[in-house]
Coordinates of C-alpha atoms and ligand atoms in Angstrom, one line a residue:
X1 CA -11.1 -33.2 -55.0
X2 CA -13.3 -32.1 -57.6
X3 CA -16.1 -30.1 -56.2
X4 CA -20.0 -29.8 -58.0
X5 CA -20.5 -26.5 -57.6
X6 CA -23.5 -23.9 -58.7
X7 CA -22.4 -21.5 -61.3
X8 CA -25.7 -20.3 -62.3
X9 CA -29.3 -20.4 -62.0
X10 CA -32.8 -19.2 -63.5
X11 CA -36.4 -19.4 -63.7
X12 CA -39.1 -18.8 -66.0
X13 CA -42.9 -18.5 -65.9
X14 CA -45.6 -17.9 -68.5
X15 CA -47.1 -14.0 -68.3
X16 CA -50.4 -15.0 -67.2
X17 CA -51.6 -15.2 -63.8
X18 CA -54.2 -17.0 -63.0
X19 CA -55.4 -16.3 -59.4
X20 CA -57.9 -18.0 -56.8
X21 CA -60.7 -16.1 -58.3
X22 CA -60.3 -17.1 -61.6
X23 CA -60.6 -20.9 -60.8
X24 CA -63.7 -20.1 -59.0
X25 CA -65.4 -19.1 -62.5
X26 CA -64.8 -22.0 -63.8
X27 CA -65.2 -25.2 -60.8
X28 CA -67.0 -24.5 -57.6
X29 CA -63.8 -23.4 -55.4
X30 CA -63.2 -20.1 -53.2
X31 CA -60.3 -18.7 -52.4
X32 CA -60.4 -19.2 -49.0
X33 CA -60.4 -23.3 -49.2
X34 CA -57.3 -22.9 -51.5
X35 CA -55.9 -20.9 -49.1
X36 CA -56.3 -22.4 -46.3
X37 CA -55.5 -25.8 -47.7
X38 CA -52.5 -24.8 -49.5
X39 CA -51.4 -21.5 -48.9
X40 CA -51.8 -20.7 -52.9
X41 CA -53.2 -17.5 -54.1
X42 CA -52.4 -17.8 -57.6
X43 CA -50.2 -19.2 -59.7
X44 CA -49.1 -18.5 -63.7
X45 CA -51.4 -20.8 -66.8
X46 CA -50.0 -20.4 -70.4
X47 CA -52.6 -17.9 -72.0
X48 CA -53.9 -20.9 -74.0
X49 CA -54.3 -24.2 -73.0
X50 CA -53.4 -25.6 -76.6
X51 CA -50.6 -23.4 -77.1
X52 CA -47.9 -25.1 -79.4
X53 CA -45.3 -22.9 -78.6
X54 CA -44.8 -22.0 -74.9
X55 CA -44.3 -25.6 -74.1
X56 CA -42.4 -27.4 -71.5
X57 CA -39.4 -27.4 -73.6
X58 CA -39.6 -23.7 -74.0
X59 CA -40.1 -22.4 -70.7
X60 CA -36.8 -24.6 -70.1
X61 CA -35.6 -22.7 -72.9
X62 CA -35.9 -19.3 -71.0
X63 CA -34.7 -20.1 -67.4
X64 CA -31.5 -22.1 -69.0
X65 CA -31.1 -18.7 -71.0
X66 CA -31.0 -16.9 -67.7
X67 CA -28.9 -19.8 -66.0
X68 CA -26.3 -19.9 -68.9
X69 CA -25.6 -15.7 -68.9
X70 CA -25.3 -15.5 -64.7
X71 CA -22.5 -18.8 -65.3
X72 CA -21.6 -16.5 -67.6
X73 CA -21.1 -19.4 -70.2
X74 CA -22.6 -20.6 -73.7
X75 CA -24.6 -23.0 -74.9
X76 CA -21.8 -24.7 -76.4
X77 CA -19.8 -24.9 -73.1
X78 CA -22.6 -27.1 -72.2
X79 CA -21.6 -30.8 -71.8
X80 CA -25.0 -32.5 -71.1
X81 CA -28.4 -31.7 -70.2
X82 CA -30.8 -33.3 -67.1
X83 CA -34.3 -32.3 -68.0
X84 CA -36.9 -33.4 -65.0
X85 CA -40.7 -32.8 -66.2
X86 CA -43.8 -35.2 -65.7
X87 CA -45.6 -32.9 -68.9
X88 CA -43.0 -33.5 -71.6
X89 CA -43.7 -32.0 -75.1
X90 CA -44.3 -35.4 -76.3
X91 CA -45.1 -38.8 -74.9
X92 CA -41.5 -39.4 -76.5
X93 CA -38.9 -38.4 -77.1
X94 CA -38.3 -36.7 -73.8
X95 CA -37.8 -32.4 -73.9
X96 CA -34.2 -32.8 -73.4
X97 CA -33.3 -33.4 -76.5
X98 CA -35.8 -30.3 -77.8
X99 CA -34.1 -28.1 -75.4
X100 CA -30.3 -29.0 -77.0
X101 CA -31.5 -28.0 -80.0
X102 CA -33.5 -24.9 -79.1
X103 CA -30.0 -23.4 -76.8
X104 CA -27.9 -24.8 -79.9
X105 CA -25.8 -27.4 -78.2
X106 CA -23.2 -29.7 -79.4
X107 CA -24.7 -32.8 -80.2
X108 CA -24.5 -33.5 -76.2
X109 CA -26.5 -35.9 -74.5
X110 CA -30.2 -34.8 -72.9
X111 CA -31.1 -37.3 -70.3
X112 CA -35.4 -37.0 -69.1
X113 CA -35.7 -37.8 -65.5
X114 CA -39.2 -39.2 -64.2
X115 CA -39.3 -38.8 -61.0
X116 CA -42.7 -35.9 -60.5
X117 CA -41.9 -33.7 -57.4
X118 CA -38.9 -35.3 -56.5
X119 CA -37.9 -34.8 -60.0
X120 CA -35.4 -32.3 -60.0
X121 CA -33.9 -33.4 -56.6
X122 CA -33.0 -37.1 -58.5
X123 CA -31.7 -34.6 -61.6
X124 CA -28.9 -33.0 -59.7
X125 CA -28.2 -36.3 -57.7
X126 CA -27.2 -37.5 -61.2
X127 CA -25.5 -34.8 -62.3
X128 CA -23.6 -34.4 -59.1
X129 CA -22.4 -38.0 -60.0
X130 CA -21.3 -37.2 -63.2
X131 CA -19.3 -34.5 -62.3
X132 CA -17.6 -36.0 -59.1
X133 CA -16.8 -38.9 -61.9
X134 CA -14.9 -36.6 -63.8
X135 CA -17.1 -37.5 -66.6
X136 CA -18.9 -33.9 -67.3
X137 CA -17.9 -30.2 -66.6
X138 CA -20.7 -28.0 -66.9
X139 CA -24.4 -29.7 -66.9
X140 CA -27.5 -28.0 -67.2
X141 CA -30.3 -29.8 -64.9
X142 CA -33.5 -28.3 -65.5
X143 CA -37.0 -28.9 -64.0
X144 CA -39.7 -27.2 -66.7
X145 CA -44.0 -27.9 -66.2
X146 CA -46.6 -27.3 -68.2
X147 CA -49.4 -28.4 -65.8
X148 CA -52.3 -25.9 -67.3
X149 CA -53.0 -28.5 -70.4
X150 CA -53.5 -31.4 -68.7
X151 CA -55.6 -30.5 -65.7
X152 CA -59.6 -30.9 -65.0
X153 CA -60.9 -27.6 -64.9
X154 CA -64.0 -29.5 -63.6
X155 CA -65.9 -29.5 -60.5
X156 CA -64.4 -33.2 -60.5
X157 CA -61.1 -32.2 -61.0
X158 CA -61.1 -29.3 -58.5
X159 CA -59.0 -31.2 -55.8
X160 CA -55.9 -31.4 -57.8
X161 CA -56.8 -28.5 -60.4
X162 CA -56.4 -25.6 -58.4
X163 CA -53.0 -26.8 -56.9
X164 CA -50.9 -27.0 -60.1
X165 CA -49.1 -24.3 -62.4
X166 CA -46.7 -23.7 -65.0
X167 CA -42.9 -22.6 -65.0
X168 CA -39.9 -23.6 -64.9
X169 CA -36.0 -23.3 -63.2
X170 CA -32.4 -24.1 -64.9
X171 CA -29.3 -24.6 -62.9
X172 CA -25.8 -25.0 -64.5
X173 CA -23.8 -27.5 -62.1
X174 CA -20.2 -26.9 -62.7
X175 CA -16.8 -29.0 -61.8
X176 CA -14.3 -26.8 -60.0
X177 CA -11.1 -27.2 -57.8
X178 CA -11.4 -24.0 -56.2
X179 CA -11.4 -23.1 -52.5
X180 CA -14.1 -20.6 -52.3
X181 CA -16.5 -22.8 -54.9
X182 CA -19.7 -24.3 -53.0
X183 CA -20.2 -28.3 -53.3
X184 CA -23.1 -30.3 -53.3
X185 CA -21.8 -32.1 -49.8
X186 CA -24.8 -35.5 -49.6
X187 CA -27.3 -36.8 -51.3
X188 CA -30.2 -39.2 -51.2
X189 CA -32.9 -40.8 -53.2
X190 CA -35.6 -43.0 -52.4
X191 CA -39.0 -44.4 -53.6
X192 CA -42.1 -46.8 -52.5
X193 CA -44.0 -47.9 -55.7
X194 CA -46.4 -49.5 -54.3
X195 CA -48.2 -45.9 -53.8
X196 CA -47.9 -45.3 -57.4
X197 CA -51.8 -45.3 -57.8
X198 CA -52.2 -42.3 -54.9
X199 CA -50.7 -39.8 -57.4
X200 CA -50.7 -40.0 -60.9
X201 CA -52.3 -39.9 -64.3
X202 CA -52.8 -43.1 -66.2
X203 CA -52.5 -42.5 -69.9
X204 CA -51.4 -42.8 -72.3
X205 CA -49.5 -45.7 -69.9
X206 CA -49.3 -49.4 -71.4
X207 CA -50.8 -50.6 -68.1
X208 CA -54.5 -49.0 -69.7
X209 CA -55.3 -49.9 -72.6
X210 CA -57.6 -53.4 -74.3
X211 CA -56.1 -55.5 -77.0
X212 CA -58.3 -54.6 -78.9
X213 CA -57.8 -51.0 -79.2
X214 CA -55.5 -48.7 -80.1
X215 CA -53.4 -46.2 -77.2
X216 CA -55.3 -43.1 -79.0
X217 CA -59.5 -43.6 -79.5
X218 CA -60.5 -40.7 -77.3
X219 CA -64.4 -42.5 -77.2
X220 CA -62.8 -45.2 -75.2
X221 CA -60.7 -43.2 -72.3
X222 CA -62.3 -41.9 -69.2
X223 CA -61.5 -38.8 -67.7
X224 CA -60.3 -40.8 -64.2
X225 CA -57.4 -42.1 -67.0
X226 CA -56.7 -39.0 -68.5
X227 CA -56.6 -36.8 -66.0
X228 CA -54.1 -36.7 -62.6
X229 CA -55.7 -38.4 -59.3
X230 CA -54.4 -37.5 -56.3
X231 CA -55.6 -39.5 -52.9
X232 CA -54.6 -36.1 -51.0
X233 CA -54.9 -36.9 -47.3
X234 CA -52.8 -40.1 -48.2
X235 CA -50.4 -38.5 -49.5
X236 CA -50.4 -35.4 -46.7
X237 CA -49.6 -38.2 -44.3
X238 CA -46.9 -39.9 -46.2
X239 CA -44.9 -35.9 -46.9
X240 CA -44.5 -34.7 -43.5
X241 CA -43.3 -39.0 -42.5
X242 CA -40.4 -38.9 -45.5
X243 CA -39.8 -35.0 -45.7
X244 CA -38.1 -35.2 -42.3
X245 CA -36.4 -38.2 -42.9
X246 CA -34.7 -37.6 -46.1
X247 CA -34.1 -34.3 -44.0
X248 CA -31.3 -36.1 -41.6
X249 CA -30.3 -38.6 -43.7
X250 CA -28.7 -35.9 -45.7
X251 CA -27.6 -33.7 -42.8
X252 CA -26.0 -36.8 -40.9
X253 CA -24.4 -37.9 -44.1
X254 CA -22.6 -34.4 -44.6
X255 CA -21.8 -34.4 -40.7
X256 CA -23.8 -31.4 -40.2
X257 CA -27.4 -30.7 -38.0
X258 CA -30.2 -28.6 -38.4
X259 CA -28.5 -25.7 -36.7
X260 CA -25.5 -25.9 -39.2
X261 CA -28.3 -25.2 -41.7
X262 CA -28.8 -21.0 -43.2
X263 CA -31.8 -22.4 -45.7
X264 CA -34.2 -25.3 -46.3
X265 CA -35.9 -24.7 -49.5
X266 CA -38.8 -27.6 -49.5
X267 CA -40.5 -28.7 -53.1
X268 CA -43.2 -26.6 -53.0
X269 CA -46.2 -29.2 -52.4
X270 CA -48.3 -27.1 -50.1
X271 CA -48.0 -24.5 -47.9
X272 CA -49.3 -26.9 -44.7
X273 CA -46.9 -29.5 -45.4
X274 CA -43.9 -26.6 -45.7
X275 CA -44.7 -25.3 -42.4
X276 CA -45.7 -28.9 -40.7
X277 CA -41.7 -29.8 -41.6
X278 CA -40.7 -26.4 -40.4
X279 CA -42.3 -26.7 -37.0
X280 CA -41.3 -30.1 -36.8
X281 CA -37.5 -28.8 -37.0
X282 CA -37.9 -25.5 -35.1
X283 CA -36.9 -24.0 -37.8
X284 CA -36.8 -20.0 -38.2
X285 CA -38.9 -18.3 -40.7
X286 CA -35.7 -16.9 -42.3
X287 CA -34.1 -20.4 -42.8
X288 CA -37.3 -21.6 -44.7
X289 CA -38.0 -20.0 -48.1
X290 CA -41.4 -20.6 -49.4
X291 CA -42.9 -19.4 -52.9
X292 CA -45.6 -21.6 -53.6
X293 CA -48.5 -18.7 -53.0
X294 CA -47.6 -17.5 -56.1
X295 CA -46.5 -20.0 -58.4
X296 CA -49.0 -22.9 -56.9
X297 CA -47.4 -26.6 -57.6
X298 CA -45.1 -26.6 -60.2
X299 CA -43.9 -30.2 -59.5
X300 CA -39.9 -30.3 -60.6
X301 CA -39.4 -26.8 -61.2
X302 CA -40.5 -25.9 -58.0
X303 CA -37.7 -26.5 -56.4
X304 CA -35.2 -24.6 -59.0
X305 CA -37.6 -22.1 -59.4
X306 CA -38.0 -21.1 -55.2
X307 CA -34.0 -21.5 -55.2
X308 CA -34.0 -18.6 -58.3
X309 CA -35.2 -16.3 -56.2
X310 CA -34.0 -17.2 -52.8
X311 CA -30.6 -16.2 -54.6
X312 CA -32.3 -13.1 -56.4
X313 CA -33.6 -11.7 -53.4
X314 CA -29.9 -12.4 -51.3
X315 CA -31.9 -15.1 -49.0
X316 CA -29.2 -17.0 -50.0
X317 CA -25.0 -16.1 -49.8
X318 CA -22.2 -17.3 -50.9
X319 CA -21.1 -20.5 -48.6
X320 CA -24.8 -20.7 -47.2
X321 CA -25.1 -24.2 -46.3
X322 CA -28.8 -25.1 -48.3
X323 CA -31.1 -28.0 -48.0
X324 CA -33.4 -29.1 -50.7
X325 CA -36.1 -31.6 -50.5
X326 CA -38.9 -33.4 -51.9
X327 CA -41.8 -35.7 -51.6
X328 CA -43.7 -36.4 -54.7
X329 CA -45.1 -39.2 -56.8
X330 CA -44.3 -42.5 -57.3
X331 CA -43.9 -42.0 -54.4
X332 CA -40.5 -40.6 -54.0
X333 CA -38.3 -38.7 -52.3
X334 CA -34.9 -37.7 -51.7
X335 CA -32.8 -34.2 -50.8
X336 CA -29.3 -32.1 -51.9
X337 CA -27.2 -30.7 -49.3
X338 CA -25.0 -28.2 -50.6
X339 CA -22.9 -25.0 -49.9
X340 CA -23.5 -22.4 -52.2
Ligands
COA1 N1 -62.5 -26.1 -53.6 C1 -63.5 -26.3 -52.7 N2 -63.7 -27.5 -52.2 C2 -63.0 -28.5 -52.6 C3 -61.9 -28.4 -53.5 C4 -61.7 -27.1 -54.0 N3 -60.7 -26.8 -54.9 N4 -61.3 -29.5 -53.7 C5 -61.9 -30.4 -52.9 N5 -62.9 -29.8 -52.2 C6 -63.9 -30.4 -51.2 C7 -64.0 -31.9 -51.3 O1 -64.9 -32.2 -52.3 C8 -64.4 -32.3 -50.0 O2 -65.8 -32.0 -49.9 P1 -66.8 -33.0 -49.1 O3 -66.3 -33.0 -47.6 O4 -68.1 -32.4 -49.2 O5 -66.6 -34.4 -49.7 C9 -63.7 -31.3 -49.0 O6 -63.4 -30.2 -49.9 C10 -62.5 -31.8 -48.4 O7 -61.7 -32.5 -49.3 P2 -60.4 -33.2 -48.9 O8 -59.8 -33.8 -50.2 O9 -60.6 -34.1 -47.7 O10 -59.6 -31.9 -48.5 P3 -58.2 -31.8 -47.7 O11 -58.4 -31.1 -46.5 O12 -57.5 -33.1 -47.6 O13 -57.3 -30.9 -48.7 C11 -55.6 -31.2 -50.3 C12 -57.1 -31.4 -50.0 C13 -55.3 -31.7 -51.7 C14 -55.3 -29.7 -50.3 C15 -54.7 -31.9 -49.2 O14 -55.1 -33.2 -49.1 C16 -53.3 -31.8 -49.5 O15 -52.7 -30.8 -49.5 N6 -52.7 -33.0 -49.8 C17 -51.3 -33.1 -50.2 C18 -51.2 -33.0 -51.6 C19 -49.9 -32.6 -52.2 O16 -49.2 -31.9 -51.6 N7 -49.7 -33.0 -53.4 C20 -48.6 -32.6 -54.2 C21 -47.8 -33.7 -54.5 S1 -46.3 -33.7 -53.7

């Protein structure tokens, strides 16, 4: 039985930190609402908004870097890439293919998954496949955001604004037949489109433009389009509904329970919703692993990025059995059970 197993892992955020107080000089926020609401007290902005060089692709480039020397393989041992982001260098092609040439891959293929906060959960679903297929040996799933160009730093943005940040987290998913190598043990994936307009930003999507014009005349686009929306309290509700869920389905599916269970690593959505799903579960504070107060929402690196350094700081040992999930837009959700 060929097993999908975790040979290495990174992450990677710009310098710059950009903390509660600093969004108060430029929207009417405090950090005591963004703390409260969401646990986040700051969280890391490329140093210029219209940077064309520390882009989505790149911070990829640096925790796959990181990911690649702990697996203590090359880029050219590489046999495909998963690349999850919802701020993608270009509208198209997708920052896979700019990250195989930036590591210096074989001409491999780069597949972009769209799935927002759920992103990178659906990215090692797929490559999990892949491997358990026999098809692929070492696959580099990556979740990489650049949130800090596309945000309202508005007053009218300030709802979604102060939640998001930049970074990103690689993971090299390897096949092995050995006895002590961790597995990815169930899966699951699920979405509900008709929520798709409670979280998301509109353009440049086909479903807004007139005949008559052209995707890009800048006069013609509102900010509502350009911009994310977010109905928050909707989609509060709907989290702490599928987070559970998704929760048991992969437990039951593995033949495990909650008590099996050394960490849950949750996508890091918002503090509240972290610690409604912990309560729910009675879970102890050392089985939960929660980063989001300094790296705010980084959609699908979050995940990668909190499991970095649950494994850098030893949260996480060799055979822990560790549950990821994620609730995000679309909406959709889903979860990874695996021993490390
Ligand atoms: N600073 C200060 N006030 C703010 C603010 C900010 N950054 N953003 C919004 N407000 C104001 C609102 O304008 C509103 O004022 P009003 O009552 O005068 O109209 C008030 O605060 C309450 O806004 P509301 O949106 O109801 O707050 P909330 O308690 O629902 O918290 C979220 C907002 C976004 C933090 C919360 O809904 C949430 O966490 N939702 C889940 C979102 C999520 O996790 N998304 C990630 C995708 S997985």
């Amino acid at each position: 039985m060929i097993k999908s197993t975790i040979k290495g892992i990174g992450h990677y955020v710009p310098e710059n930190v950009v903390t509660n107080d600093d969004l108060s000089k430029l929207m009417t926020t405090n950090d005591e609402w963004i703390t409260e609401r969401t646990g986040i007290k700051e969280r890391h902005h490329r140093k210029n908004r219209n940077d064309s060089e520390e882009t989505t692709a790149f911070l990829a480039f640096k925790a796959s870097e990181k990911a690649l020397k702990m697996a203590n393989l090359t880029a050219k041992d590489i046999d495909y890439i998963i690349f999850a982001t919802l701020s993608p260098d270009y509208y198209f092609p997708g920052s896979g293919v700019l990250l195989q040439e930036m590591l210096g891959c074989d001409t491999i293929g780069a597949l972009d998954v769209r799935n927002q906060c759920s992103g990178f959960v659906y990215a090692m679903s797929v490559a999990n496949a892949f491997i358990k297929s026999k098809m692929y040996k070492n696959i580099l799933v990556v979740g990489a955001e650049v949130h800090s160009f596309g945000l309202d730093f508005s007053d009218a943005g300030r709802g979604v604004s102060v939640i998001f940040g930049d970074g990103a987290g690689a993971v090299i998913l390897s096949a092995s037949d050995k006895e002590e190598d961790g597995d990815i043990l169930s899966v699951n994936m699920h979405s509900e489109g008709k929520y798709a307009d409670e979280l998301c930003t509109k353009f440049p999507g086909s479903k807004f433009g007139w005949s008559d014009r052209m995707r890009l005349e800048p006069e013609s686009v509102t900010d509502a389009e350009i911009y994310p929306v977010m109905n928050g309290n909707f989609v509060f509700k709907h989290a702490v509904t599928r987070f559970p869920e998704t929760m048991n389905e992969a437990l039951e599916s593995a033949g495990k329970t909650i008590d099996d269970l050394d960490m849950f690593i949750p996508h890091q959505a918002n503090l509240r919703i972290a610690q409604f799903v912990q309560k729910k579960f009675n879970l102890p504070d050392e089985k939960v692993f929660n980063n989001i107060q300094k790296f705010g929402n980084t959609t699908a690196a979050s995940i990668p990025i909190a499991l970095s350094e649950a494994i850098e700081q030893g949260r996480i040992k060799k055979n822990d059995l560790v549950l990821l999930s994620a609730f995000g837009s679309g909406f959709t959700w889903g979860s990874v059970l695996f021993q490390y």
